Coordinates of C-alpha atoms and ligand atoms in Angstrom, one line a residue:
M1 CA -20.2 -47.7 -19.7
E2 CA -22.2 -48.5 -16.7
S3 CA -21.9 -46.4 -13.8
K4 CA -21.1 -47.4 -10.3
T5 CA -22.4 -43.6 -9.1
Q6 CA -26.5 -44.1 -7.6
F7 CA -28.0 -42.0 -9.3
P8 CA -31.8 -41.9 -9.4
D9 CA -34.1 -44.5 -11.0
P10 CA -34.3 -42.0 -14.7
S11 CA -38.1 -44.0 -15.3
Q12 CA -39.7 -42.4 -12.4
V13 CA -37.3 -38.7 -13.3
R14 CA -38.8 -38.8 -16.4
E15 CA -41.8 -39.2 -14.6
E16 CA -41.2 -36.8 -11.8
L17 CA -40.4 -34.0 -15.4
I18 CA -43.4 -34.2 -17.0
E19 CA -46.2 -34.3 -14.3
K20 CA -47.7 -31.3 -14.4
Y21 CA -47.2 -30.8 -17.8
P22 CA -51.1 -31.4 -19.7
A23 CA -52.1 -34.5 -21.5
K24 CA -51.3 -32.7 -25.1
V25 CA -47.9 -31.7 -23.4
A26 CA -46.3 -33.7 -21.3
K27 CA -47.2 -36.7 -24.9
K28 CA -44.6 -35.1 -26.5
R29 CA -42.4 -33.9 -24.0
N30 CA -41.7 -37.8 -23.1
K31 CA -40.7 -37.9 -26.8
S32 CA -38.0 -35.9 -25.9
I33 CA -36.8 -36.6 -22.6
I34 CA -34.7 -40.2 -23.5
I35 CA -33.3 -42.6 -21.1
N36 CA -30.2 -43.3 -23.1
D37 CA -28.4 -46.9 -24.1
P38 CA -25.6 -46.5 -25.4
E39 CA -25.7 -49.7 -27.3
T40 CA -29.0 -49.2 -28.8
V41 CA -29.1 -44.8 -28.9
P42 CA -33.2 -45.1 -28.5
E43 CA -34.6 -42.5 -30.7
V44 CA -34.9 -38.8 -29.7
Q45 CA -37.6 -36.3 -30.6
A46 CA -35.6 -33.5 -31.6
N47 CA -36.3 -30.6 -34.0
V48 CA -39.7 -30.1 -33.7
R49 CA -41.5 -27.3 -32.1
T50 CA -41.4 -26.6 -28.7
V51 CA -44.6 -25.6 -27.5
P52 CA -45.8 -22.6 -27.0
G53 CA -45.6 -21.8 -23.5
I54 CA -42.8 -23.0 -22.1
I55 CA -39.5 -21.6 -21.3
T56 CA -37.2 -22.8 -24.4
Q57 CA -33.5 -21.8 -24.5
R58 CA -33.9 -21.2 -28.8
G59 CA -33.0 -18.1 -30.5
C60 CA -34.3 -17.4 -34.4
S61 CA -33.6 -18.3 -37.9
Y62 CA -31.7 -14.8 -37.8
A63 CA -29.4 -15.6 -35.3
G64 CA -27.8 -18.8 -36.1
C65 CA -27.9 -16.9 -40.2
K66 CA -26.0 -13.7 -38.9
G67 CA -25.6 -14.5 -35.6
V68 CA -23.4 -17.8 -36.1
V69 CA -21.9 -18.5 -39.4
L70 CA -21.9 -15.1 -41.1
G71 CA -20.9 -12.9 -37.7
P72 CA -17.4 -14.2 -37.5
T73 CA -16.5 -12.3 -41.0
R74 CA -14.2 -9.2 -40.5
D75 CA -14.2 -8.8 -43.3
V76 CA -18.2 -8.5 -44.4
V77 CA -20.2 -5.7 -44.0
N78 CA -23.7 -7.2 -41.8
I79 CA -26.2 -5.2 -42.5
T80 CA -29.9 -5.7 -40.8
H81 CA -32.6 -5.3 -42.4
G82 CA -35.3 -4.6 -40.4
P83 CA -36.0 -2.9 -37.0
I84 CA -33.9 -1.8 -34.8
G85 CA -33.7 -4.2 -32.0
C86 CA -33.1 -6.8 -33.9
G87 CA -30.1 -4.4 -35.4
F88 CA -28.6 -4.8 -31.5
Y89 CA -27.5 -9.1 -32.9
S90 CA -26.1 -7.4 -35.8
W91 CA -22.3 -6.3 -33.9
L92 CA -20.2 -8.7 -31.9
T93 CA -22.3 -10.1 -30.0
R94 CA -20.8 -13.8 -29.5
R95 CA -17.1 -13.7 -28.4
N96 CA -15.6 -14.8 -32.1
Q97 CA -12.7 -13.7 -31.7
T98 CA -11.2 -11.7 -34.9
K99 CA -7.0 -11.3 -35.5
P100 CA -6.7 -8.9 -38.8
E101 CA -3.3 -9.1 -39.7
T102 CA -2.9 -5.4 -40.1
P103 CA -4.2 -2.1 -38.3
E104 CA -5.3 -0.9 -41.5
D105 CA -7.3 -4.4 -42.7
A106 CA -11.0 -4.4 -43.0
N107 CA -12.8 -4.9 -39.2
F108 CA -16.6 -4.5 -39.2
I109 CA -17.0 -6.7 -36.1
T110 CA -17.3 -4.2 -34.1
Y111 CA -19.9 -2.4 -36.3
C112 CA -23.6 -2.4 -35.6
F113 CA -25.0 -2.5 -39.4
S114 CA -29.5 -1.6 -39.5
T115 CA -31.8 -0.3 -41.4
D116 CA -33.6 1.5 -38.6
M117 CA -37.5 0.3 -40.7
Q118 CA -40.2 2.6 -39.3
E119 CA -44.0 2.0 -39.5
E120 CA -43.9 3.5 -42.8
N121 CA -41.4 1.4 -44.5
I122 CA -43.7 -1.9 -43.0
V123 CA -46.1 0.4 -44.2
F124 CA -45.5 1.4 -47.8
G125 CA -42.1 -1.1 -48.2
G126 CA -38.3 -0.8 -46.5
E127 CA -36.3 -1.9 -50.0
K128 CA -35.6 1.8 -50.9
K129 CA -34.2 2.4 -47.5
L130 CA -32.1 -0.7 -48.1
K131 CA -30.9 0.2 -50.5
V132 CA -29.5 4.2 -49.0
A133 CA -28.0 1.5 -46.5
I134 CA -26.1 -0.3 -48.7
Q135 CA -25.2 2.4 -50.8
E136 CA -23.6 4.0 -47.4
A137 CA -22.1 1.2 -45.7
Y138 CA -20.2 1.0 -49.6
D139 CA -19.6 4.5 -49.5
L140 CA -18.3 4.7 -46.8
F141 CA -16.2 1.2 -45.8
H142 CA -15.8 0.1 -48.6
P143 CA -15.6 -3.5 -48.7
K144 CA -15.5 -6.3 -50.8
A145 CA -18.7 -8.3 -49.5
I146 CA -22.1 -7.0 -48.1
A147 CA -24.8 -9.4 -46.6
I148 CA -28.3 -8.4 -45.7
F149 CA -30.6 -10.2 -43.4
S150 CA -34.0 -10.6 -42.8
T151 CA -35.4 -10.3 -40.0
C152 CA -39.6 -10.9 -39.8
P153 CA -41.1 -7.8 -40.8
V154 CA -38.9 -7.8 -43.6
G155 CA -40.9 -11.4 -45.1
L156 CA -43.4 -10.8 -43.8
I157 CA -44.1 -7.5 -45.4
G158 CA -42.8 -9.0 -48.6
D159 CA -39.4 -7.3 -49.6
D160 CA -37.0 -9.2 -51.6
V161 CA -33.8 -8.5 -50.2
H162 CA -32.1 -10.1 -53.2
A163 CA -33.6 -8.2 -56.2
A164 CA -31.9 -5.6 -54.2
S165 CA -28.5 -6.7 -53.8
R166 CA -28.3 -7.7 -57.0
E167 CA -28.8 -4.9 -58.5
M168 CA -26.4 -3.1 -55.6
K169 CA -23.9 -5.4 -57.2
E170 CA -24.5 -4.9 -60.0
K171 CA -23.8 -1.1 -60.1
F172 CA -20.9 -1.1 -57.6
G173 CA -19.0 -4.3 -59.8
D174 CA -15.9 -4.3 -57.3
C175 CA -18.4 -5.2 -54.2
N176 CA -20.4 -9.0 -54.1
V177 CA -23.8 -7.8 -52.2
F178 CA -26.4 -10.6 -50.7
G179 CA -29.1 -11.3 -49.0
F180 CA -30.5 -13.5 -47.1
S181 CA -34.3 -15.1 -46.7
C182 CA -33.6 -15.6 -42.1
E183 CA -36.7 -14.1 -40.8
G184 CA -36.5 -15.6 -37.4
Y185 CA -39.9 -17.2 -38.1
R186 CA -38.0 -20.0 -40.6
G187 CA -37.2 -22.3 -39.1
V188 CA -38.3 -23.8 -35.6
S189 CA -35.2 -22.3 -34.0
Q190 CA -31.3 -20.6 -35.2
S191 CA -30.4 -24.6 -36.8
A192 CA -32.7 -23.1 -39.8
G193 CA -30.9 -20.0 -39.8
H194 CA -28.0 -22.0 -40.1
H195 CA -28.8 -24.3 -43.3
I196 CA -30.4 -21.1 -45.1
A197 CA -26.0 -19.4 -44.4
N198 CA -24.7 -22.1 -45.4
N199 CA -26.4 -21.7 -48.7
G200 CA -25.4 -18.3 -49.0
I201 CA -21.8 -18.5 -49.0
F202 CA -22.5 -21.4 -51.1
K203 CA -23.8 -20.3 -53.9
H204 CA -22.2 -16.0 -53.0
M205 CA -18.7 -16.8 -51.7
V206 CA -17.2 -20.3 -52.6
G207 CA -15.9 -20.5 -55.7
R208 CA -14.6 -17.2 -56.5
N209 CA -11.5 -17.4 -56.3
N210 CA -8.7 -20.0 -57.7
E211 CA -5.8 -19.1 -56.2
K212 CA -3.7 -21.8 -55.1
K213 CA -2.3 -21.2 -51.9
E214 CA 1.4 -22.5 -50.0
G215 CA 0.7 -25.8 -47.9
K216 CA 1.4 -29.4 -48.7
F217 CA -1.5 -30.3 -45.9
K218 CA -4.6 -27.4 -46.7
L219 CA -7.2 -28.2 -44.6
N220 CA -10.6 -26.2 -44.1
L221 CA -12.0 -26.0 -40.0
L222 CA -15.5 -25.9 -40.4
G223 CA -17.8 -25.4 -37.3
E224 CA -15.1 -23.2 -35.8
Y225 CA -15.7 -19.8 -34.4
N226 CA -13.5 -18.9 -32.9
I227 CA -15.5 -18.5 -29.3
G228 CA -13.2 -17.0 -27.2
G229 CA -10.3 -17.5 -29.4
D230 CA -11.0 -21.4 -29.5
A231 CA -9.4 -21.2 -33.4
F232 CA -6.5 -19.8 -32.6
E233 CA -5.1 -23.1 -29.9
I234 CA -5.8 -25.2 -32.7
E235 CA -3.9 -23.1 -35.0
R236 CA -1.0 -22.4 -33.4
I237 CA -0.9 -26.9 -32.9
F238 CA -2.2 -26.7 -36.1
N239 CA 1.4 -24.9 -36.9
K240 CA 4.2 -26.9 -35.2
C241 CA 2.7 -30.0 -36.7
G242 CA 2.9 -27.6 -40.6
I243 CA -0.8 -27.9 -41.6
T244 CA -2.1 -24.8 -43.0
I245 CA -5.6 -23.5 -42.9
N246 CA -6.9 -22.8 -45.8
S247 CA -10.3 -20.9 -44.4
S248 CA -12.0 -21.3 -41.7
F249 CA -15.9 -21.5 -41.7
S250 CA -15.7 -18.3 -40.4
G251 CA -14.2 -18.1 -36.7
N252 CA -10.7 -15.9 -37.2
S253 CA -11.7 -16.0 -42.2
T254 CA -12.5 -13.5 -44.5
V255 CA -14.0 -13.0 -47.0
G256 CA -10.4 -13.8 -49.6
Q257 CA -11.0 -17.2 -47.5
L258 CA -14.3 -18.0 -47.8
E259 CA -14.1 -17.4 -51.8
N260 CA -10.8 -20.2 -51.7
A261 CA -11.8 -22.5 -49.4
H262 CA -12.6 -25.3 -52.6
M263 CA -8.9 -25.1 -53.2
A264 CA -8.7 -27.5 -49.1
D265 CA -8.2 -31.3 -49.7
L266 CA -10.0 -32.5 -46.5
N267 CA -13.2 -30.6 -44.4
A268 CA -12.2 -30.9 -40.6
I269 CA -15.7 -30.5 -39.0
M270 CA -15.8 -29.5 -35.8
C271 CA -19.3 -28.3 -35.3
H272 CA -21.5 -30.6 -37.4
R273 CA -25.1 -28.8 -36.5
S274 CA -24.2 -25.5 -38.1
I275 CA -22.1 -26.2 -41.3
N276 CA -23.1 -29.8 -42.3
Y277 CA -24.1 -29.3 -45.2
M278 CA -21.5 -26.8 -46.1
G279 CA -19.2 -30.6 -45.8
E280 CA -21.4 -31.7 -48.2
M281 CA -22.1 -29.8 -50.5
M282 CA -18.7 -28.7 -51.6
E283 CA -17.8 -32.9 -51.6
A284 CA -20.6 -33.4 -54.2
K285 CA -19.3 -30.0 -56.1
Y286 CA -15.8 -29.9 -55.9
G287 CA -15.0 -33.5 -54.2
I288 CA -13.7 -32.8 -51.4
P289 CA -14.3 -35.1 -48.0
W290 CA -15.5 -34.2 -45.0
M291 CA -13.9 -35.5 -41.4
K292 CA -15.2 -35.2 -37.7
I293 CA -13.6 -34.1 -35.3
N294 CA -13.3 -32.7 -32.2
F295 CA -10.6 -30.0 -29.7
I296 CA -12.3 -30.0 -27.0
G297 CA -10.6 -31.7 -24.6
A298 CA -6.7 -33.1 -25.1
E299 CA -7.5 -36.6 -25.7
S300 CA -9.3 -35.5 -28.5
S301 CA -7.5 -33.6 -29.6
A302 CA -4.5 -36.0 -30.3
K303 CA -6.7 -38.0 -31.3
S304 CA -7.9 -35.4 -34.0
L305 CA -4.1 -34.8 -34.8
R306 CA -3.8 -38.3 -36.0
R307 CA -6.5 -38.3 -38.2
I308 CA -5.7 -35.5 -40.0
A309 CA -2.3 -37.2 -40.2
E310 CA -3.1 -40.7 -41.4
Y311 CA -5.9 -39.3 -44.0
F312 CA -3.5 -37.4 -45.3
G313 CA -1.8 -40.2 -45.0
D314 CA 1.8 -38.4 -45.3
A315 CA 5.1 -39.8 -43.1
E316 CA 6.3 -37.4 -41.9
L317 CA 3.2 -35.4 -41.6
K318 CA 2.6 -38.5 -38.7
A319 CA 5.5 -38.8 -37.3
K320 CA 5.3 -35.2 -36.1
V321 CA 2.2 -35.0 -34.5
E322 CA 3.1 -37.2 -32.3
E323 CA 6.4 -35.4 -31.7
V324 CA 3.4 -32.4 -31.2
I325 CA 1.4 -34.9 -29.0
K326 CA 4.8 -35.5 -27.1
E327 CA 5.3 -31.7 -26.6
E328 CA 2.5 -30.7 -25.4
M329 CA 0.8 -33.7 -22.7
P330 CA 3.0 -33.5 -20.0
K331 CA 2.2 -30.3 -18.9
V332 CA -1.9 -30.5 -19.6
K333 CA -0.8 -34.3 -17.2
A334 CA 0.8 -32.4 -14.5
V335 CA -2.7 -30.2 -13.7
I336 CA -5.1 -33.1 -14.3
D337 CA -2.6 -35.0 -11.7
E338 CA -3.6 -31.4 -9.3
I339 CA -6.6 -31.3 -10.5
L340 CA -8.0 -35.4 -10.4
P341 CA -8.0 -35.9 -6.7
R342 CA -10.6 -32.2 -5.9
T343 CA -12.9 -33.6 -8.9
S344 CA -13.6 -37.3 -9.9
G345 CA -16.4 -38.1 -8.7
K346 CA -18.4 -34.7 -9.9
T347 CA -21.4 -34.8 -11.9
A348 CA -22.0 -32.6 -14.4
M349 CA -24.8 -31.8 -16.5
L350 CA -24.7 -29.8 -20.6
F351 CA -27.5 -28.6 -22.4
V352 CA -26.5 -26.0 -24.9
G353 CA -26.6 -25.1 -28.5
G354 CA -26.5 -28.3 -31.5
S355 CA -22.2 -29.3 -30.3
R356 CA -21.2 -28.5 -26.7
A357 CA -23.3 -31.3 -25.0
H358 CA -21.3 -33.2 -26.6
H359 CA -18.1 -32.1 -27.3
Y360 CA -17.1 -31.2 -23.5
Q361 CA -18.2 -34.4 -22.3
D362 CA -15.0 -34.8 -22.6
L363 CA -13.3 -32.6 -20.7
F364 CA -15.6 -33.1 -17.9
S365 CA -14.1 -37.3 -18.2
E366 CA -11.1 -35.8 -18.3
L367 CA -11.7 -34.2 -15.1
G368 CA -12.7 -37.6 -13.9
M369 CA -16.7 -36.0 -13.6
K370 CA -19.9 -37.7 -14.8
T371 CA -22.9 -36.4 -16.9
V372 CA -25.4 -37.3 -15.9
A373 CA -27.5 -35.1 -18.6
A374 CA -27.0 -33.2 -21.4
G375 CA -29.1 -32.5 -24.3
Y376 CA -28.9 -29.8 -27.5
E377 CA -31.3 -27.2 -27.9
F378 CA -31.8 -27.0 -31.5
A379 CA -30.0 -30.0 -32.9
H380 CA -31.1 -32.7 -34.7
R381 CA -31.9 -35.9 -34.2
D382 CA -28.1 -37.6 -36.3
D383 CA -26.4 -35.4 -33.6
Y384 CA -27.4 -37.4 -31.5
E385 CA -28.4 -41.0 -32.5
G386 CA -25.3 -40.6 -35.6
R387 CA -26.3 -39.6 -39.5
E388 CA -27.0 -43.1 -40.3
V389 CA -30.9 -43.0 -38.7
L390 CA -31.0 -39.8 -41.6
P391 CA -32.6 -41.3 -44.0
G392 CA -35.3 -42.2 -41.8
I393 CA -36.2 -38.7 -40.7
K394 CA -39.1 -37.4 -41.6
V395 CA -39.3 -33.5 -43.2
D396 CA -42.2 -31.8 -42.1
A397 CA -42.9 -28.6 -43.5
D398 CA -41.6 -26.3 -41.4
S399 CA -37.8 -28.4 -42.7
K400 CA -39.6 -27.8 -46.0
N401 CA -39.1 -24.1 -45.9
I402 CA -35.5 -24.4 -46.4
E403 CA -33.7 -24.7 -49.7
E404 CA -32.5 -27.8 -50.5
L405 CA -29.6 -26.6 -52.8
K406 CA -29.4 -29.1 -55.8
V407 CA -25.6 -29.5 -56.2
E408 CA -23.6 -31.1 -59.5
A409 CA -19.7 -32.0 -59.9
D410 CA -17.9 -28.6 -60.5
P411 CA -17.2 -29.3 -64.8
E412 CA -13.9 -27.9 -64.0
L413 CA -13.2 -27.9 -60.9
Y414 CA -14.5 -31.4 -59.4
K415 CA -11.4 -33.7 -57.8
P416 CA -11.8 -36.5 -55.8
R417 CA -9.0 -36.0 -53.0
K418 CA -8.7 -39.4 -52.0
S419 CA -10.7 -42.2 -54.5
E420 CA -14.0 -44.4 -52.8
A421 CA -11.5 -47.4 -51.8
E422 CA -9.6 -44.2 -50.5
L423 CA -12.2 -43.3 -48.0
E424 CA -13.3 -47.0 -47.5
E425 CA -9.8 -47.7 -45.5
L426 CA -9.7 -44.7 -44.1
K427 CA -13.2 -45.3 -42.4
A428 CA -12.6 -48.8 -41.8
K429 CA -9.1 -47.8 -39.3
G430 CA -12.0 -45.2 -37.5
L431 CA -12.0 -41.9 -38.8
E432 CA -16.1 -40.6 -39.1
I433 CA -15.4 -39.6 -43.0
N434 CA -18.7 -38.5 -44.6
S435 CA -19.8 -39.1 -40.9
Y436 CA -20.3 -38.5 -37.1
E437 CA -21.1 -41.0 -34.8
G438 CA -23.9 -38.6 -31.9
M439 CA -23.3 -37.5 -28.9
M440 CA -25.9 -40.9 -26.7
K441 CA -22.9 -43.7 -28.0
Q442 CA -20.7 -41.8 -26.0
M443 CA -23.0 -41.1 -23.2
M444 CA -23.6 -43.9 -20.4
K445 CA -26.3 -46.2 -19.9
K446 CA -29.5 -44.8 -17.9
S447 CA -27.7 -41.3 -17.8
L448 CA -30.5 -38.0 -18.9
V449 CA -31.4 -37.1 -22.8
V450 CA -33.1 -33.7 -23.1
D451 CA -33.6 -32.2 -26.4
D452 CA -35.1 -28.8 -26.2
I453 CA -34.8 -28.4 -21.9
S454 CA -37.7 -26.3 -21.6
H455 CA -36.8 -24.0 -17.5
Y456 CA -38.6 -25.7 -15.9
E457 CA -37.9 -29.5 -16.3
S458 CA -33.7 -28.1 -16.1
E459 CA -34.8 -26.9 -12.0
K460 CA -36.3 -30.4 -11.7
L461 CA -33.2 -32.1 -12.8
I462 CA -31.3 -29.9 -10.6
E463 CA -33.9 -30.7 -7.5
I464 CA -33.1 -34.0 -8.2
Y465 CA -29.8 -34.4 -8.6
K466 CA -28.4 -31.2 -7.4
P467 CA -25.5 -31.4 -10.2
D468 CA -22.2 -30.3 -8.9
I469 CA -22.1 -27.9 -12.3
F470 CA -24.9 -27.1 -15.1
C471 CA -23.3 -26.2 -18.3
A472 CA -25.6 -23.9 -20.2
G473 CA -25.5 -20.0 -20.8
I474 CA -26.6 -16.0 -20.4
K475 CA -30.1 -16.8 -19.5
E476 CA -29.8 -19.4 -17.5
K477 CA -26.5 -19.0 -15.1
Y478 CA -28.2 -16.3 -12.5
V479 CA -31.2 -18.6 -12.2
V480 CA -29.3 -22.4 -11.9
Q481 CA -26.8 -19.9 -9.3
K482 CA -30.2 -18.9 -7.2
M483 CA -30.5 -22.4 -6.5
G484 CA -26.5 -23.2 -5.2
V485 CA -24.8 -25.3 -8.7
P486 CA -22.6 -23.1 -11.2
L487 CA -23.5 -22.6 -13.9
K488 CA -21.0 -22.7 -16.6
Q489 CA -21.5 -20.5 -19.7
L490 CA -20.2 -22.5 -22.9
H491 CA -21.5 -20.1 -25.6
S492 CA -19.9 -17.4 -23.7
Y493 CA -17.4 -19.4 -21.7
D494 CA -18.5 -16.6 -18.5
Y495 CA -14.8 -14.0 -20.2
G496 CA -12.3 -17.4 -19.8
G497 CA -11.3 -19.5 -22.7
P498 CA -10.0 -20.9 -25.0
Y499 CA -11.0 -24.2 -24.5
T500 CA -9.6 -26.5 -27.5
G501 CA -6.1 -27.7 -27.5
F502 CA -3.1 -28.3 -24.8
E503 CA -3.7 -25.0 -23.7
G504 CA -7.6 -24.7 -23.6
A505 CA -7.8 -28.2 -21.5
I506 CA -5.8 -26.9 -19.1
N507 CA -8.1 -24.2 -18.8
F508 CA -10.9 -25.3 -17.9
Y509 CA -9.3 -28.2 -15.8
R510 CA -8.8 -24.7 -13.5
D511 CA -12.3 -22.6 -14.1
I512 CA -14.4 -26.4 -13.4
D513 CA -12.2 -27.0 -10.0
R514 CA -12.1 -23.3 -9.1
M515 CA -16.1 -23.2 -9.6
V516 CA -17.2 -27.0 -8.3
N517 CA -14.5 -26.8 -5.3
N518 CA -16.2 -23.4 -3.9
P519 CA -17.7 -23.1 -0.3
V520 CA -19.7 -20.2 -1.5
W521 CA -22.2 -22.6 -2.8
K522 CA -23.4 -24.1 0.3
L523 CA -24.0 -20.0 1.4
I524 CA -26.4 -19.5 -1.1
K525 CA -29.4 -19.9 1.5
A526 CA -30.6 -17.3 3.2
P527 CA -31.1 -17.7 7.5
W528 CA -34.6 -17.0 7.3
Q529 CA -35.1 -19.5 4.3
K530 CA -33.3 -22.3 6.2
T531 CA -35.9 -24.7 8.6
A532 CA -33.4 -26.6 10.3
D533 CA -34.2 -29.7 7.5
S534 CA -33.0 -27.7 5.3
E535 CA -30.2 -25.9 7.2
K536 CA -27.7 -28.1 5.0
E537 CA -29.6 -28.5 1.7
S538 CA -29.1 -26.0 -1.0
L539 CA -32.3 -24.1 -2.6
S540 CA -35.3 -26.1 -4.1
A541 CA -37.0 -24.7 -6.6
S542 CA -39.4 -24.8 -3.5
Y543 CA -42.4 -22.7 -5.2
V544 CA -42.7 -25.2 -8.6
T545 CA -43.0 -28.2 -6.8
Q546 CA -45.6 -26.9 -4.7
Ligands
CFM601 FE1 -22.1 -24.7 -33.2 FE2 -21.8 -23.0 -31.8 FE3 -22.9 -24.7 -31.0 FE4 -24.4 -23.4 -32.8 FE5 -24.0 -22.1 -31.3 FE6 -22.8 -21.2 -30.2 FE7 -23.4 -23.0 -28.7 MO1 -23.9 -20.8 -28.0 S1 -22.3 -23.0 -33.6 S2 -24.3 -25.5 -32.9 S3 -25.0 -22.1 -32.7 S4 -21.0 -25.5 -31.8 S5 -23.8 -19.4 -30.2 S6 -20.1 -21.5 -30.9 S7 -22.0 -22.2 -27.9 S8 -25.7 -22.5 -29.7 S9 -22.9 -25.2 -29.0

């Protein structure tokens, strides 16, 4: 869709963004700053190393493995093997909510477990200390599972966390102990940690419990981490429709759920980036297809519900889904009718993670707002351009670092949930079966797509476009707000949420309305900073342009 709004010439913007860089850096960044065309979808350079010295938004492999994928499961004891500084990240730091069924049920999310490695352990090895820590955790909590996460020094000194885990697992007999080689440097970003986590959960957890749960339409919700209660809202809607969440990867999840995941009939994937490996491996081993869904945005939620019903192909379910949509939509519509006149025509920029920079564009478009620039921190080309580019992606040395599991059909448990012909028929109906279209096909022509945006580039973009809202995280928040532009945190939701489903859409509309229509942003500049020309302007990144 071509925009009617007048925006700066994007080629000129790109020039301006890279102009101050040394030639080599400019050449590299040029490949990650792309002028979008939804028809032809140009190639984006993604999932490559950040240029040293550039301030990136990215995190590390340990963050992706422990923090993102394993963190939200409440009854695993997650031990960080490393110095205490990394240990900070072993407890709840990401607003991933959880709801134990009874007050007695295990919930270790609020605990912080670390082996607290000292210089002595770095010099003489830390495995002994690790085993003592595992024993202590077992004696104190008797958990169903203990997971060990390697931080950078562990890989450097060569501690074998896998052997230590195996030894302790055998010793206990009733506790599943396994380790992750997710040292921070394993990849170019947290994305490597996602892959490592997927492999570990697949190898050590999925398939251990063949119990058949109740429910006619059973799916796994993949890539939904229950930030701000998002998964609770999806569960509320599913319950109304009669759809059962067999297991969730991994918001509000338990060890038992993950071990039983192979008994579901569909893997519905919210965040493709962090968990697509799991979808593929479960398809190969158990015959469960995966399908991309999106519950961010009221329209997208309705569409996703219809797709799930179409997948199961049951007339009663389809009717129920329509009934639920009819019931939920009027309250959404009432709020949008009130807010739309105030938000319509405003502009947004989204630079976050590996999936939300795409998903949240749906909510902004429901608000009548335009996304003028967006990008992921650590996604791969397929998240931008669509999965059809996968065969053409060169595997570089950084990606080779991560094990690709060889997965074969399970001799007993492999059961294709749909035949090839049925899958083709579903695809023909527009269902994204085992595929994902990516972000760019949905974005406006001539909007900017920037991968792994630098701090400097963010400031320049704000200066040039003066967007009405900028979406990123806590590291960017106050710098951006000091420029007179409100920043919405799309990682933690600024203590708000949920933003999924119908209730979530309403929450989001209201929060964004309050932010973009708040007059305070025009008052950011201190009186002594004002000149006659800049009186009306918001603060600019003047130190950048001088
Ligand atoms: Fe997936 Fe996520 Fe995201 Fe992500 Fe994340 Fe997150 Fe995110 Mo922060 S798993 S890629 S590694 S949707 S923690 S819940 S908000 S960067 S866009």
